[in-house]
Structure formats: C-alpha cells, structure tokens
Amino acid sequence: GENVEQHPSTLSVQEGDSAVIKCTYSDSASNYFPWYKQELGKRPQLIIDIRSNVGEKKDQRIAVTLNKTAKHFSLHITETQPEDSAVYFCAAPRGTGKLIFGQGTTLQVKP
Amino acid sequence: DAGVIQSPRHEVTEMGQEVTLRCKPISGHNSLFWYRQTMMRGLELLIYFNNNVPIDDSGMPEDRFSAKMPNASFSTLKIQPSEPRDSAVYFCASSLSGGDTDTQYFGPGTRLTVL
C-alpha cells in the first residue's frame, strides 16, 4: 500500500522568504497529490493539488511540483507572510477514494 | 453551501461512557470519511463510506468503535466504552464520488476528551 513521508516536520522562515516542503510516496501508480493547510484549531483545507499528468502547478504564491520518476512532490510558498503560518499536510491516494496523509509540517513565518 | 457539518464541536466525557459523533456531508457528495487526529499519530483514516455503504473500515482501532451511515445525509461514529486514549479530534470529510482524484472537504471536527 501507499506510504507517504513528509519533511521537514518543522520549518521556520522570515517573512518574505520562500518555504519548501517535500513529500515522497511509494506507489508508482498514485496519480493525485493534494496539499492541505490546517490553521490552529481549524479543519484541514485544500490549498492546491496536482495530478500525475503535469509536472508543476501554480496558484499565486503557492506551487506544487511533481517528480514521478523519483516519486516525490513538493510544495513551494514564495513571499511568505505571517498568515501562512500553519501545519501543512501532503497526501497521496491509497486504493480507491482513500488518502494517506503525511505527518505534517509546522510552518512558522516570523514577521 | 453549508459545507460538512459535525456535532458536537466539543465533547468531554468520563471513561466508560458511550460517545456518539455526528456528521452531515455536503449535499450531493457520495463518499464520507471519518478521520482521527492526534499529535502522536497524525491524521488517520478510520472508515469510509461510498453511497452509504462501508467500503473500508481497516482503520477502525478496535471493536469499541463503530460507524453507520443510514442515509446519504447523515453518519455517526460511536465509541462504547470510551477510554482516555480515545481523546483526539475527530474529523468527518466528504467527496463527490470517492474517486481517486476527488477533493475531500473536511468538517470543523469534534474535539473529544475522555477523562
């Protein structure tokens, strides 16, 4: 079955800097990779996702890249702002309809 | 769009008591998921339903946990008897059809504390 590893577990950056979070997966058949953001005390919310037929997807300051050969995908946040501070989870499918989540990365953006 | 609705938002109970968590998925969504989130274990899938039928309950920790979905707009997760180690945030999520690339939308969660 699918296994997802996420790194780093914590990340601290200065406001305006970039942040990168990386996930690796094990099942080469996986074809969908969402990223969720969870603010303190709130629900996880989808911020961006990528399907296996593309290598990169951007949405304003966030982007996701996918390397199918190496079986890893990364979240890139540019020009970070304090409101980007949250826990970020990557995920990959395991079987039909199921998602396996990474352990999460706590991002702190210092003003 | 009201989103996924969960109740109660907070539950404090004593060990041995029965706990029932409730979820209303987004209207028109055919798949429903129950997750448990703890610091130690992260976000774990407990069970998921497609068209009201349980598809995979391999994540249910033990017989004390049970889940039902009597109709397309309502699901329950029951813990009987509850134990302190069940303390966690329980999320319900729904997706359109349960396909591999469907987005899952999470409810606000129920924070359960078992004393």
mmCIF file with all atom_site columns, C-alpha atoms in Angstrom:
data_model
loop_
_atom_site.group_PDB
_atom_site.id
_atom_site.type_symbol
_atom_site.label_atom_id
_atom_site.label_alt_id
_atom_site.label_comp_id
_atom_site.label_asym_id
_atom_site.label_entity_id
_atom_site.label_seq_id
_atom_site.pdbx_PDB_ins_code
_atom_site.Cartn_x
_atom_site.Cartn_y
_atom_site.Cartn_z
_atom_site.occupancy
_atom_site.B_iso_or_equiv
_atom_site.pdbx_formal_charge
_atom_site.auth_seq_id
_atom_site.auth_comp_id
_atom_site.auth_asym_id
_atom_site.auth_atom_id
_atom_site.pdbx_PDB_model_num
ATOM 1   C CA . GLY A 1 1   ? 0.000   0.000  0.000   1.00 0.00 ? 1   GLY A CA 1
ATOM 2   C CA . GLU A 1 2   ? 0.897   3.658  -0.269  1.00 0.00 ? 2   GLU A CA 1
ATOM 3   C CA . ASN A 1 3   ? 3.234   5.241  2.264   1.00 0.00 ? 3   ASN A CA 1
ATOM 4   C CA . VAL A 1 4   ? 3.867   8.990  2.465   1.00 0.00 ? 4   VAL A CA 1
ATOM 5   C CA . GLU A 1 5   ? 6.862   10.613 4.121   1.00 0.00 ? 5   GLU A CA 1
ATOM 6   C CA . GLN A 1 6   ? 6.911   14.360 4.701   1.00 0.00 ? 6   GLN A CA 1
ATOM 7   C CA . HIS A 1 7   ? 9.866   16.619 5.544   1.00 0.00 ? 7   HIS A CA 1
ATOM 8   C CA . PRO A 1 8   ? 10.706  18.729 7.410   1.00 0.00 ? 8   PRO A CA 1
ATOM 9   C CA . SER A 1 9   ? 8.466   18.354 10.441  1.00 0.00 ? 9   SER A CA 1
ATOM 10  C CA . THR A 1 10  ? 9.023   21.996 11.382  1.00 0.00 ? 10  THR A CA 1
ATOM 11  C CA . LEU A 1 11  ? 10.121  24.956 9.295   1.00 0.00 ? 11  LEU A CA 1
ATOM 12  C CA . SER A 1 12  ? 10.786  28.496 10.386  1.00 0.00 ? 12  SER A CA 1
ATOM 13  C CA . VAL A 1 13  ? 11.323  31.267 7.833   1.00 0.00 ? 13  VAL A CA 1
ATOM 14  C CA . GLN A 1 14  ? 11.496  35.032 7.819   1.00 0.00 ? 14  GLN A CA 1
ATOM 15  C CA . GLU A 1 15  ? 8.600   36.898 6.282   1.00 0.00 ? 15  GLU A CA 1
ATOM 16  C CA . GLY A 1 16  ? 9.223   37.345 2.579   1.00 0.00 ? 16  GLY A CA 1
ATOM 17  C CA . ASP A 1 17  ? 11.400  34.255 2.264   1.00 0.00 ? 17  ASP A CA 1
ATOM 18  C CA . SER A 1 18  ? 10.385  31.082 0.447   1.00 0.00 ? 18  SER A CA 1
ATOM 19  C CA . ALA A 1 19  ? 9.377   27.810 2.083   1.00 0.00 ? 19  ALA A CA 1
ATOM 20  C CA . VAL A 1 20  ? 9.619   24.340 0.581   1.00 0.00 ? 20  VAL A CA 1
ATOM 21  C CA . ILE A 1 21  ? 8.049   21.164 1.949   1.00 0.00 ? 21  ILE A CA 1
ATOM 22  C CA . LYS A 1 22  ? 8.763   17.805 0.373   1.00 0.00 ? 22  LYS A CA 1
ATOM 23  C CA . CYS A 1 23  ? 6.889   14.519 0.344   1.00 0.00 ? 23  CYS A CA 1
ATOM 24  C CA . THR A 1 24  ? 7.839   11.128 -1.004  1.00 0.00 ? 24  THR A CA 1
ATOM 25  C CA . TYR A 1 25  ? 5.433   8.337  -1.870  1.00 0.00 ? 25  TYR A CA 1
ATOM 26  C CA . SER A 1 26  ? 5.862   4.659  -2.538  1.00 0.00 ? 26  SER A CA 1
ATOM 27  C CA . ASP A 1 27  ? 3.160   3.608  -5.001  1.00 0.00 ? 27  ASP A CA 1
ATOM 28  C CA . SER A 1 28  ? 4.167   4.431  -8.558  1.00 0.00 ? 28  SER A CA 1
ATOM 29  C CA . ALA A 1 29  ? 0.509   4.134  -9.621  1.00 0.00 ? 29  ALA A CA 1
ATOM 30  C CA . SER A 1 30  ? -0.520  7.115  -7.470  1.00 0.00 ? 30  SER A CA 1
ATOM 31  C CA . ASN A 1 31  ? -1.934  9.878  -9.646  1.00 0.00 ? 31  ASN A CA 1
ATOM 32  C CA . TYR A 1 32  ? -3.235  12.614 -7.356  1.00 0.00 ? 32  TYR A CA 1
ATOM 33  C CA . PHE A 1 33  ? -1.365  14.655 -4.761  1.00 0.00 ? 33  PHE A CA 1
ATOM 34  C CA . PRO A 1 34  ? -3.231  17.242 -2.705  1.00 0.00 ? 34  PRO A CA 1
ATOM 35  C CA . TRP A 1 35  ? -1.833  19.661 -0.139  1.00 0.00 ? 35  TRP A CA 1
ATOM 36  C CA . TYR A 1 36  ? -3.873  20.739 2.868   1.00 0.00 ? 36  TYR A CA 1
ATOM 37  C CA . LYS A 1 37  ? -3.335  23.662 5.216   1.00 0.00 ? 37  LYS A CA 1
ATOM 38  C CA . GLN A 1 38  ? -4.525  23.441 8.807   1.00 0.00 ? 38  GLN A CA 1
ATOM 39  C CA . GLU A 1 39  ? -4.536  26.528 10.975  1.00 0.00 ? 39  GLU A CA 1
ATOM 40  C CA . LEU A 1 40  ? -4.523  26.119 14.728  1.00 0.00 ? 40  LEU A CA 1
ATOM 41  C CA . GLY A 1 41  ? -7.832  24.723 15.926  1.00 0.00 ? 41  GLY A CA 1
ATOM 42  C CA . LYS A 1 42  ? -9.282  24.628 12.431  1.00 0.00 ? 42  LYS A CA 1
ATOM 43  C CA . ARG A 1 43  ? -10.037 21.987 9.835   1.00 0.00 ? 43  ARG A CA 1
ATOM 44  C CA . PRO A 1 44  ? -7.602  20.907 7.081   1.00 0.00 ? 44  PRO A CA 1
ATOM 45  C CA . GLN A 1 45  ? -8.367  22.790 3.889   1.00 0.00 ? 45  GLN A CA 1
ATOM 46  C CA . LEU A 1 46  ? -7.185  22.010 0.387   1.00 0.00 ? 46  LEU A CA 1
ATOM 47  C CA . ILE A 1 47  ? -4.862  24.693 -0.945  1.00 0.00 ? 47  ILE A CA 1
ATOM 48  C CA . ILE A 1 48  ? -3.552  23.098 -4.118  1.00 0.00 ? 48  ILE A CA 1
ATOM 49  C CA . ASP A 1 49  ? -3.363  19.722 -5.802  1.00 0.00 ? 49  ASP A CA 1
ATOM 50  C CA . ILE A 1 50  ? -1.598  18.172 -8.750  1.00 0.00 ? 50  ILE A CA 1
ATOM 51  C CA . ARG A 1 51  ? -2.415  15.257 -10.970 1.00 0.00 ? 51  ARG A CA 1
ATOM 52  C CA . SER A 1 52  ? 0.184   12.970 -12.437 1.00 0.00 ? 52  SER A CA 1
ATOM 53  C CA . ASN A 1 53  ? -0.196  14.227 -15.987 1.00 0.00 ? 53  ASN A CA 1
ATOM 54  C CA . VAL A 1 54  ? 1.541   17.536 -15.141 1.00 0.00 ? 54  VAL A CA 1
ATOM 55  C CA . GLY A 1 55  ? 4.853   18.358 -13.516 1.00 0.00 ? 55  GLY A CA 1
ATOM 56  C CA . GLU A 1 56  ? 4.017   21.698 -11.941 1.00 0.00 ? 56  GLU A CA 1
ATOM 57  C CA . LYS A 1 57  ? 1.011   23.754 -10.934 1.00 0.00 ? 57  LYS A CA 1
ATOM 58  C CA . LYS A 1 58  ? 0.903   27.315 -9.613  1.00 0.00 ? 58  LYS A CA 1
ATOM 59  C CA . ASP A 1 59  ? -1.685  29.377 -7.807  1.00 0.00 ? 59  ASP A CA 1
ATOM 60  C CA . GLN A 1 60  ? -0.447  32.857 -6.915  1.00 0.00 ? 60  GLN A CA 1
ATOM 61  C CA . ARG A 1 61  ? 2.244   32.414 -4.250  1.00 0.00 ? 61  ARG A CA 1
ATOM 62  C CA . ILE A 1 62  ? 1.967   28.652 -3.956  1.00 0.00 ? 62  ILE A CA 1
ATOM 63  C CA . ALA A 1 63  ? 3.142   25.991 -6.366  1.00 0.00 ? 63  ALA A CA 1
ATOM 64  C CA . VAL A 1 64  ? 3.459   22.242 -6.366  1.00 0.00 ? 64  VAL A CA 1
ATOM 65  C CA . THR A 1 65  ? 5.979   20.232 -8.353  1.00 0.00 ? 65  THR A CA 1
ATOM 66  C CA . LEU A 1 66  ? 5.850   16.528 -9.073  1.00 0.00 ? 66  LEU A CA 1
ATOM 67  C CA . ASN A 1 67  ? 8.705   14.194 -9.981  1.00 0.00 ? 67  ASN A CA 1
ATOM 68  C CA . LYS A 1 68  ? 7.138   10.863 -10.876 1.00 0.00 ? 68  LYS A CA 1
ATOM 69  C CA . THR A 1 69  ? 10.460  9.174  -11.539 1.00 0.00 ? 69  THR A CA 1
ATOM 70  C CA . ALA A 1 70  ? 11.758  9.959  -8.093  1.00 0.00 ? 70  ALA A CA 1
ATOM 71  C CA . LYS A 1 71  ? 8.284   9.632  -6.547  1.00 0.00 ? 71  LYS A CA 1
ATOM 72  C CA . HIS A 1 72  ? 8.309   12.905 -4.739  1.00 0.00 ? 72  HIS A CA 1
ATOM 73  C CA . PHE A 1 73  ? 6.306   16.117 -4.805  1.00 0.00 ? 73  PHE A CA 1
ATOM 74  C CA . SER A 1 74  ? 6.931   19.451 -3.162  1.00 0.00 ? 74  SER A CA 1
ATOM 75  C CA . LEU A 1 75  ? 5.009   22.497 -2.005  1.00 0.00 ? 75  LEU A CA 1
ATOM 76  C CA . HIS A 1 76  ? 6.619   25.869 -2.635  1.00 0.00 ? 76  HIS A CA 1
ATOM 77  C CA . ILE A 1 77  ? 5.421   29.042 -0.952  1.00 0.00 ? 77  ILE A CA 1
ATOM 78  C CA . THR A 1 78  ? 7.018   32.269 -2.111  1.00 0.00 ? 78  THR A CA 1
ATOM 79  C CA . GLU A 1 79  ? 6.997   35.672 -0.413  1.00 0.00 ? 79  GLU A CA 1
ATOM 80  C CA . THR A 1 80  ? 5.780   34.107 2.820   1.00 0.00 ? 80  THR A CA 1
ATOM 81  C CA . GLN A 1 81  ? 3.501   36.093 5.102   1.00 0.00 ? 81  GLN A CA 1
ATOM 82  C CA . PRO A 1 82  ? 2.631   35.590 8.795   1.00 0.00 ? 82  PRO A CA 1
ATOM 83  C CA . GLU A 1 83  ? -0.797  34.257 7.794   1.00 0.00 ? 83  GLU A CA 1
ATOM 84  C CA . ASP A 1 84  ? 0.957   31.376 6.038   1.00 0.00 ? 84  ASP A CA 1
ATOM 85  C CA . SER A 1 85  ? 1.880   30.040 9.485   1.00 0.00 ? 85  SER A CA 1
ATOM 86  C CA . ALA A 1 86  ? 0.056   26.720 9.857   1.00 0.00 ? 86  ALA A CA 1
ATOM 87  C CA . VAL A 1 87  ? 0.509   22.970 9.587   1.00 0.00 ? 87  VAL A CA 1
ATOM 88  C CA . TYR A 1 88  ? 0.727   21.690 6.013   1.00 0.00 ? 88  TYR A CA 1
ATOM 89  C CA . PHE A 1 89  ? -0.124  18.125 5.047   1.00 0.00 ? 89  PHE A CA 1
ATOM 90  C CA . CYS A 1 90  ? 0.603   16.318 1.824   1.00 0.00 ? 90  CYS A CA 1
ATOM 91  C CA . ALA A 1 91  ? -1.396  13.259 0.800   1.00 0.00 ? 91  ALA A CA 1
ATOM 92  C CA . ALA A 1 92  ? -1.475  10.514 -1.778  1.00 0.00 ? 92  ALA A CA 1
ATOM 93  C CA . PRO A 1 93  ? -4.164  8.011  -2.703  1.00 0.00 ? 93  PRO A CA 1
ATOM 94  C CA . ARG A 1 94  ? -4.218  4.501  -1.306  1.00 0.00 ? 94  ARG A CA 1
ATOM 95  C CA . GLY A 1 95  ? -6.782  2.417  -3.076  1.00 0.00 ? 95  GLY A CA 1
ATOM 96  C CA . THR A 1 96  ? -9.963  3.841  -4.487  1.00 0.00 ? 96  THR A CA 1
ATOM 97  C CA . GLY A 1 97  ? -11.021 7.059  -2.838  1.00 0.00 ? 97  GLY A CA 1
ATOM 98  C CA . LYS A 1 98  ? -8.705  6.849  0.166   1.00 0.00 ? 98  LYS A CA 1
ATOM 99  C CA . LEU A 1 99  ? -5.982  9.334  1.020   1.00 0.00 ? 99  LEU A CA 1
ATOM 100 C CA . ILE A 1 100 ? -2.897  8.706  3.129   1.00 0.00 ? 100 ILE A CA 1
ATOM 101 C CA . PHE A 1 101 ? -1.589  11.851 4.783   1.00 0.00 ? 101 PHE A CA 1
ATOM 102 C CA . GLY A 1 102 ? 1.964   12.788 5.624   1.00 0.00 ? 102 GLY A CA 1
ATOM 103 C CA . GLN A 1 103 ? 2.845   13.614 9.209   1.00 0.00 ? 103 GLN A CA 1
ATOM 104 C CA . GLY A 1 104 ? 2.585   17.338 8.651   1.00 0.00 ? 104 GLY A CA 1
ATOM 105 C CA . THR A 1 105 ? 4.976   20.297 8.592   1.00 0.00 ? 105 THR A CA 1
ATOM 106 C CA . THR A 1 106 ? 4.567   23.135 11.058  1.00 0.00 ? 106 THR A CA 1
ATOM 107 C CA . LEU A 1 107 ? 5.494   26.317 9.229   1.00 0.00 ? 107 LEU A CA 1
ATOM 108 C CA . GLN A 1 108 ? 6.273   29.420 11.233  1.00 0.00 ? 108 GLN A CA 1
ATOM 109 C CA . VAL A 1 109 ? 6.693   32.703 9.395   1.00 0.00 ? 109 VAL A CA 1
ATOM 110 C CA . LYS A 1 110 ? 8.403   35.302 11.544  1.00 0.00 ? 110 LYS A CA 1
ATOM 111 C CA . PRO A 1 111 ? 7.412   38.920 10.921  1.00 0.00 ? 111 PRO A CA 1
ATOM 112 C CA . ASP B 2 1   ? -23.067 25.755 0.595   1.00 0.00 ? 1   ASP B CA 1
ATOM 113 C CA . ALA B 2 2   ? -23.018 24.838 4.271   1.00 0.00 ? 2   ALA B CA 1
ATOM 114 C CA . GLY B 2 3   ? -20.034 22.528 3.985   1.00 0.00 ? 3   GLY B CA 1
ATOM 115 C CA . VAL B 2 4   ? -19.590 19.428 6.097   1.00 0.00 ? 4   VAL B CA 1
ATOM 116 C CA . ILE B 2 5   ? -21.347 19.770 9.436   1.00 0.00 ? 5   ILE B CA 1
ATOM 117 C CA . GLN B 2 6   ? -20.250 17.982 12.593  1.00 0.00 ? 6   GLN B CA 1
ATOM 118 C CA . SER B 2 7   ? -21.690 17.854 16.075  1.00 0.00 ? 7   SER B CA 1
ATOM 119 C CA . PRO B 2 8   ? -20.907 18.262 18.826  1.00 0.00 ? 8   PRO B CA 1
ATOM 120 C CA . ARG B 2 9   ? -17.872 20.522 18.384  1.00 0.00 ? 9   ARG B CA 1
ATOM 121 C CA . HIS B 2 10  ? -16.565 19.614 21.820  1.00 0.00 ? 10  HIS B CA 1
ATOM 122 C CA . GLU B 2 11  ? -17.296 16.592 23.974  1.00 0.00 ? 11  GLU B CA 1
ATOM 123 C CA . VAL B 2 12  ? -15.981 15.857 27.425  1.00 0.00 ? 12  VAL B CA 1
ATOM 124 C CA . THR B 2 13  ? -16.915 12.536 28.930  1.00 0.00 ? 13  THR B CA 1
ATOM 125 C CA . GLU B 2 14  ? -15.772 10.075 31.514  1.00 0.00 ? 14  GLU B CA 1
ATOM 126 C CA . MET B 2 15  ? -14.091 6.783  30.827  1.00 0.00 ? 15  MET B CA 1
ATOM 127 C CA . GLY B 2 16  ? -16.591 4.049  30.165  1.00 0.00 ? 16  GLY B CA 1
ATOM 128 C CA . GLN B 2 17  ? -19.278 6.300  28.753  1.00 0.00 ? 17  GLN B CA 1
ATOM 129 C CA . GLU B 2 18  ? -20.692 5.990  25.269  1.00 0.00 ? 18  GLU B CA 1
ATOM 130 C CA . VAL B 2 19  ? -19.832 8.762  22.833  1.00 0.00 ? 19  VAL B CA 1
ATOM 131 C CA . THR B 2 20  ? -21.637 9.473  19.560  1.00 0.00 ? 20  THR B CA 1
ATOM 132 C CA . LEU B 2 21  ? -20.239 11.853 16.985  1.00 0.00 ? 21  LEU B CA 1
ATOM 133 C CA . ARG B 2 22  ? -22.388 13.076 14.108  1.00 0.00 ? 22  ARG B CA 1
ATOM 134 C CA . CYS B 2 23  ? -21.711 14.226 10.582  1.00 0.00 ? 23  CYS B CA 1
ATOM 135 C CA . LYS B 2 24  ? -23.710 15.669 7.721   1.00 0.00 ? 24  LYS B CA 1
ATOM 136 C CA . PRO B 2 25  ? -21.791 15.580 4.416   1.00 0.00 ? 25  PRO B CA 1
ATOM 137 C CA . ILE B 2 26  ? -22.036 18.171 1.682   1.00 0.00 ? 26  ILE B CA 1
ATOM 138 C CA . SER B 2 27  ? -25.255 17.698 -0.238  1.00 0.00 ? 27  SER B CA 1
ATOM 139 C CA . GLY B 2 28  ? -24.678 15.635 -3.361  1.00 0.00 ? 28  GLY B CA 1
ATOM 140 C CA . HIS B 2 29  ? -21.453 14.067 -2.120  1.00 0.00 ? 29  HIS B CA 1
ATOM 141 C CA . ASN B 2 30  ? -21.500 10.291 -2.222  1.00 0.00 ? 30  ASN B CA 1
ATOM 142 C CA . SER B 2 31  ? -18.413 9.496  -0.158  1.00 0.00 ? 31  SER B CA 1
ATOM 143 C CA . LEU B 2 32  ? -17.864 10.124 3.525   1.00 0.00 ? 32  LEU B CA 1
ATOM 144 C CA . PHE B 2 33  ? -14.733 9.668  5.588   1.00 0.00 ? 33  PHE B CA 1
ATOM 145 C CA . TRP B 2 34  ? -14.054 9.597  9.334   1.00 0.00 ? 34  TRP B CA 1
ATOM 146 C CA . TYR B 2 35  ? -10.562 10.631 10.478  1.00 0.00 ? 35  TYR B CA 1
ATOM 147 C CA . ARG B 2 36  ? -8.896  10.864 13.876  1.00 0.00 ? 36  ARG B CA 1
ATOM 148 C CA . GLN B 2 37  ? -6.136  13.393 14.533  1.00 0.00 ? 37  GLN B CA 1
ATOM 149 C CA . THR B 2 38  ? -3.648  13.196 17.389  1.00 0.00 ? 38  THR B CA 1
ATOM 150 C CA . MET B 2 39  ? -0.196  14.658 17.900  1.00 0.00 ? 39  MET B CA 1
ATOM 151 C CA . MET B 2 40  ? 1.364   11.217 18.061  1.00 0.00 ? 40  MET B CA 1
ATOM 152 C CA . ARG B 2 41  ? -0.336  9.553  15.116  1.00 0.00 ? 41  ARG B CA 1
ATOM 153 C CA . GLY B 2 42  ? -1.262  12.471 12.889  1.00 0.00 ? 42  GLY B CA 1
ATOM 154 C CA . LEU B 2 43  ? -4.315  12.255 10.642  1.00 0.00 ? 43  LEU B CA 1
ATOM 155 C CA . GLU B 2 44  ? -5.599  8.678  10.423  1.00 0.00 ? 44  GLU B CA 1
ATOM 156 C CA . LEU B 2 45  ? -8.442  7.389  8.285   1.00 0.00 ? 45  LEU B CA 1
ATOM 157 C CA . LEU B 2 46  ? -10.807 5.305  10.389  1.00 0.00 ? 46  LEU B CA 1
ATOM 158 C CA . ILE B 2 47  ? -13.501 4.322  7.893   1.00 0.00 ? 47  ILE B CA 1
ATOM 159 C CA . TYR B 2 48  ? -15.039 5.485  4.685   1.00 0.00 ? 48  TYR B CA 1
ATOM 160 C CA . PHE B 2 49  ? -18.414 5.036  3.037   1.00 0.00 ? 49  PHE B CA 1
ATOM 161 C CA . ASN B 2 50  ? -19.456 5.212  -0.582  1.00 0.00 ? 50  ASN B CA 1
ATOM 162 C CA . ASN B 2 51  ? -23.167 5.520  -1.344  1.00 0.00 ? 51  ASN B CA 1
ATOM 163 C CA . ASN B 2 52  ? -23.885 4.820  2.344   1.00 0.00 ? 52  ASN B CA 1
ATOM 164 C CA . VAL B 2 53  ? -22.015 1.507  2.257   1.00 0.00 ? 53  VAL B CA 1
ATOM 165 C CA . PRO B 2 54  ? -18.856 1.000  4.357   1.00 0.00 ? 54  PRO B CA 1
ATOM 166 C CA . ILE B 2 55  ? -16.040 0.350  1.907   1.00 0.00 ? 55  ILE B CA 1
ATOM 167 C CA . ASP B 2 56  ? -13.018 0.139  4.160   1.00 0.00 ? 56  ASP B CA 1
ATOM 168 C CA . ASP B 2 57  ? -13.013 0.025  7.956   1.00 0.00 ? 57  ASP B CA 1
ATOM 169 C CA . SER B 2 58  ? -9.468  -1.242 8.353   1.00 0.00 ? 58  SER B CA 1
ATOM 170 C CA . GLY B 2 59  ? -8.520  1.896  10.246  1.00 0.00 ? 59  GLY B CA 1
ATOM 171 C CA . MET B 2 60  ? -11.072 1.396  12.999  1.00 0.00 ? 60  MET B CA 1
ATOM 172 C CA . PRO B 2 61  ? -8.905  0.799  16.054  1.00 0.00 ? 61  PRO B CA 1
ATOM 173 C CA . GLU B 2 62  ? -10.980 -1.863 17.784  1.00 0.00 ? 62  GLU B CA 1
ATOM 174 C CA . ASP B 2 63  ? -14.439 -3.197 18.425  1.00 0.00 ? 63  ASP B CA 1
ATOM 175 C CA . ARG B 2 64  ? -15.260 -0.299 20.714  1.00 0.00 ? 64  ARG B CA 1
ATOM 176 C CA . PHE B 2 65  ? -15.562 1.857  17.571  1.00 0.00 ? 65  PHE B CA 1
ATOM 177 C CA . SER B 2 66  ? -18.475 1.579  15.172  1.00 0.00 ? 66  SER B CA 1
ATOM 178 C CA . ALA B 2 67  ? -19.790 3.770  12.367  1.00 0.00 ? 67  ALA B CA 1
ATOM 179 C CA . LYS B 2 68  ? -23.056 3.928  10.477  1.00 0.00 ? 68  LYS B CA 1
ATOM 180 C CA . MET B 2 69  ? -24.459 5.835  7.566   1.00 0.00 ? 69  MET B CA 1
ATOM 181 C CA . PRO B 2 70  ? -28.211 5.252  7.490   1.00 0.00 ? 70  PRO B CA 1
ATOM 182 C CA . ASN B 2 71  ? -28.770 7.699  4.633   1.00 0.00 ? 71  ASN B CA 1
ATOM 183 C CA . ALA B 2 72  ? -26.890 9.986  2.289   1.00 0.00 ? 72  ALA B CA 1
ATOM 184 C CA . SER B 2 73  ? -27.039 12.962 4.625   1.00 0.00 ? 73  SER B CA 1
ATOM 185 C CA . PHE B 2 74  ? -26.075 11.526 7.987   1.00 0.00 ? 74  PHE B CA 1
ATOM 186 C CA . SER B 2 75  ? -23.370 9.429  9.597   1.00 0.00 ? 75  SER B CA 1
ATOM 187 C CA . THR B 2 76  ? -22.407 8.568  13.156  1.00 0.00 ? 76  THR B CA 1
ATOM 188 C CA . LEU B 2 77  ? -19.222 7.391  14.790  1.00 0.00 ? 77  LEU B CA 1
ATOM 189 C CA . LYS B 2 78  ? -19.774 5.696  18.125  1.00 0.00 ? 78  LYS B CA 1
ATOM 190 C CA . ILE B 2 79  ? -17.270 4.768  20.813  1.00 0.00 ? 79  ILE B CA 1
ATOM 191 C CA . GLN B 2 80  ? -18.500 2.402  23.507  1.00 0.00 ? 80  GLN B CA 1
ATOM 192 C CA . PRO B 2 81  ? -16.996 2.253  26.067  1.00 0.00 ? 81  PRO B CA 1
ATOM 193 C CA . SER B 2 82  ? -14.741 5.270  25.714  1.00 0.00 ? 82  SER B CA 1
ATOM 194 C CA . GLU B 2 83  ? -11.185 5.334  27.091  1.00 0.00 ? 83  GLU B CA 1
ATOM 195 C CA . PRO B 2 84  ? -8.767  8.209  27.787  1.00 0.00 ? 84  PRO B CA 1
ATOM 196 C CA . ARG B 2 85  ? -6.620  7.176  24.808  1.00 0.00 ? 85  ARG B CA 1
ATOM 197 C CA . ASP B 2 86  ? -9.577  7.938  22.530  1.00 0.00 ? 86  ASP B CA 1
ATOM 198 C CA . SER B 2 87  ? -9.071  11.636 23.250  1.00 0.00 ? 87  SER B CA 1
ATOM 199 C CA . ALA B 2 88  ? -8.460  13.286 19.883  1.00 0.00 ? 88  ALA B CA 1
ATOM 200 C CA . VAL B 2 89  ? -10.024 15.497 17.261  1.00 0.00 ? 89  VAL B CA 1
ATOM 201 C CA . TYR B 2 90  ? -12.355 13.528 15.010  1.00 0.00 ? 90  TYR B CA 1
ATOM 202 C CA . PHE B 2 91  ? -12.946 14.901 11.528  1.00 0.00 ? 91  PHE B CA 1
ATOM 203 C CA . CYS B 2 92  ? -15.562 13.936 9.035   1.00 0.00 ? 92  CYS B CA 1
ATOM 204 C CA . ALA B 2 93  ? -14.909 14.641 5.350   1.00 0.00 ? 93  ALA B CA 1
ATOM 205 C CA . SER B 2 94  ? -16.883 14.147 2.177   1.00 0.00 ? 94  SER B CA 1
ATOM 206 C CA . SER B 2 95  ? -16.115 13.977 -1.527  1.00 0.00 ? 95  SER B CA 1
ATOM 207 C CA . LEU B 2 96  ? -18.194 13.934 -4.655  1.00 0.00 ? 96  LEU B CA 1
ATOM 208 C CA . SER B 2 97  ? -17.859 10.335 -5.752  1.00 0.00 ? 97  SER B CA 1
ATOM 209 C CA . GLY B 2 98  ? -14.933 8.796  -3.884  1.00 0.00 ? 98  GLY B CA 1
ATOM 210 C CA . GLY B 2 99  ? -12.787 8.713  -6.975  1.00 0.00 ? 99  GLY B CA 1
ATOM 211 C CA . ASP B 2 100 ? -9.012  8.733  -6.756  1.00 0.00 ? 100 ASP B CA 1
ATOM 212 C CA . THR B 2 101 ? -8.765  12.406 -7.668  1.00 0.00 ? 101 THR B CA 1
ATOM 213 C CA . ASP B 2 102 ? -11.765 13.749 -5.790  1.00 0.00 ? 102 ASP B CA 1
ATOM 214 C CA . THR B 2 103 ? -11.155 16.566 -3.345  1.00 0.00 ? 103 THR B CA 1
ATOM 215 C CA . GLN B 2 104 ? -12.055 15.751 0.233   1.00 0.00 ? 104 GLN B CA 1
ATOM 216 C CA . TYR B 2 105 ? -13.741 18.538 2.190   1.00 0.00 ? 105 TYR B CA 1
ATOM 217 C CA . PHE B 2 106 ? -13.344 18.420 5.941   1.00 0.00 ? 106 PHE B CA 1
ATOM 218 C CA . GLY B 2 107 ? -15.814 19.361 8.626   1.00 0.00 ? 107 GLY B CA 1
ATOM 219 C CA . PRO B 2 108 ? -14.823 21.516 11.625  1.00 0.00 ? 108 PRO B CA 1
ATOM 220 C CA . GLY B 2 109 ? -14.095 18.464 13.766  1.00 0.00 ? 109 GLY B CA 1
ATOM 221 C CA . THR B 2 110 ? -15.187 17.242 17.175  1.00 0.00 ? 110 THR B CA 1
ATOM 222 C CA . ARG B 2 111 ? -12.670 17.604 19.977  1.00 0.00 ? 111 ARG B CA 1
ATOM 223 C CA . LEU B 2 112 ? -13.193 14.621 22.277  1.00 0.00 ? 112 LEU B CA 1
ATOM 224 C CA . THR B 2 113 ? -11.753 14.489 25.764  1.00 0.00 ? 113 THR B CA 1
ATOM 225 C CA . VAL B 2 114 ? -12.182 11.304 27.783  1.00 0.00 ? 114 VAL B CA 1
ATOM 226 C CA . LEU B 2 115 ? -11.339 11.742 31.441  1.00 0.00 ? 115 LEU B CA 1
#
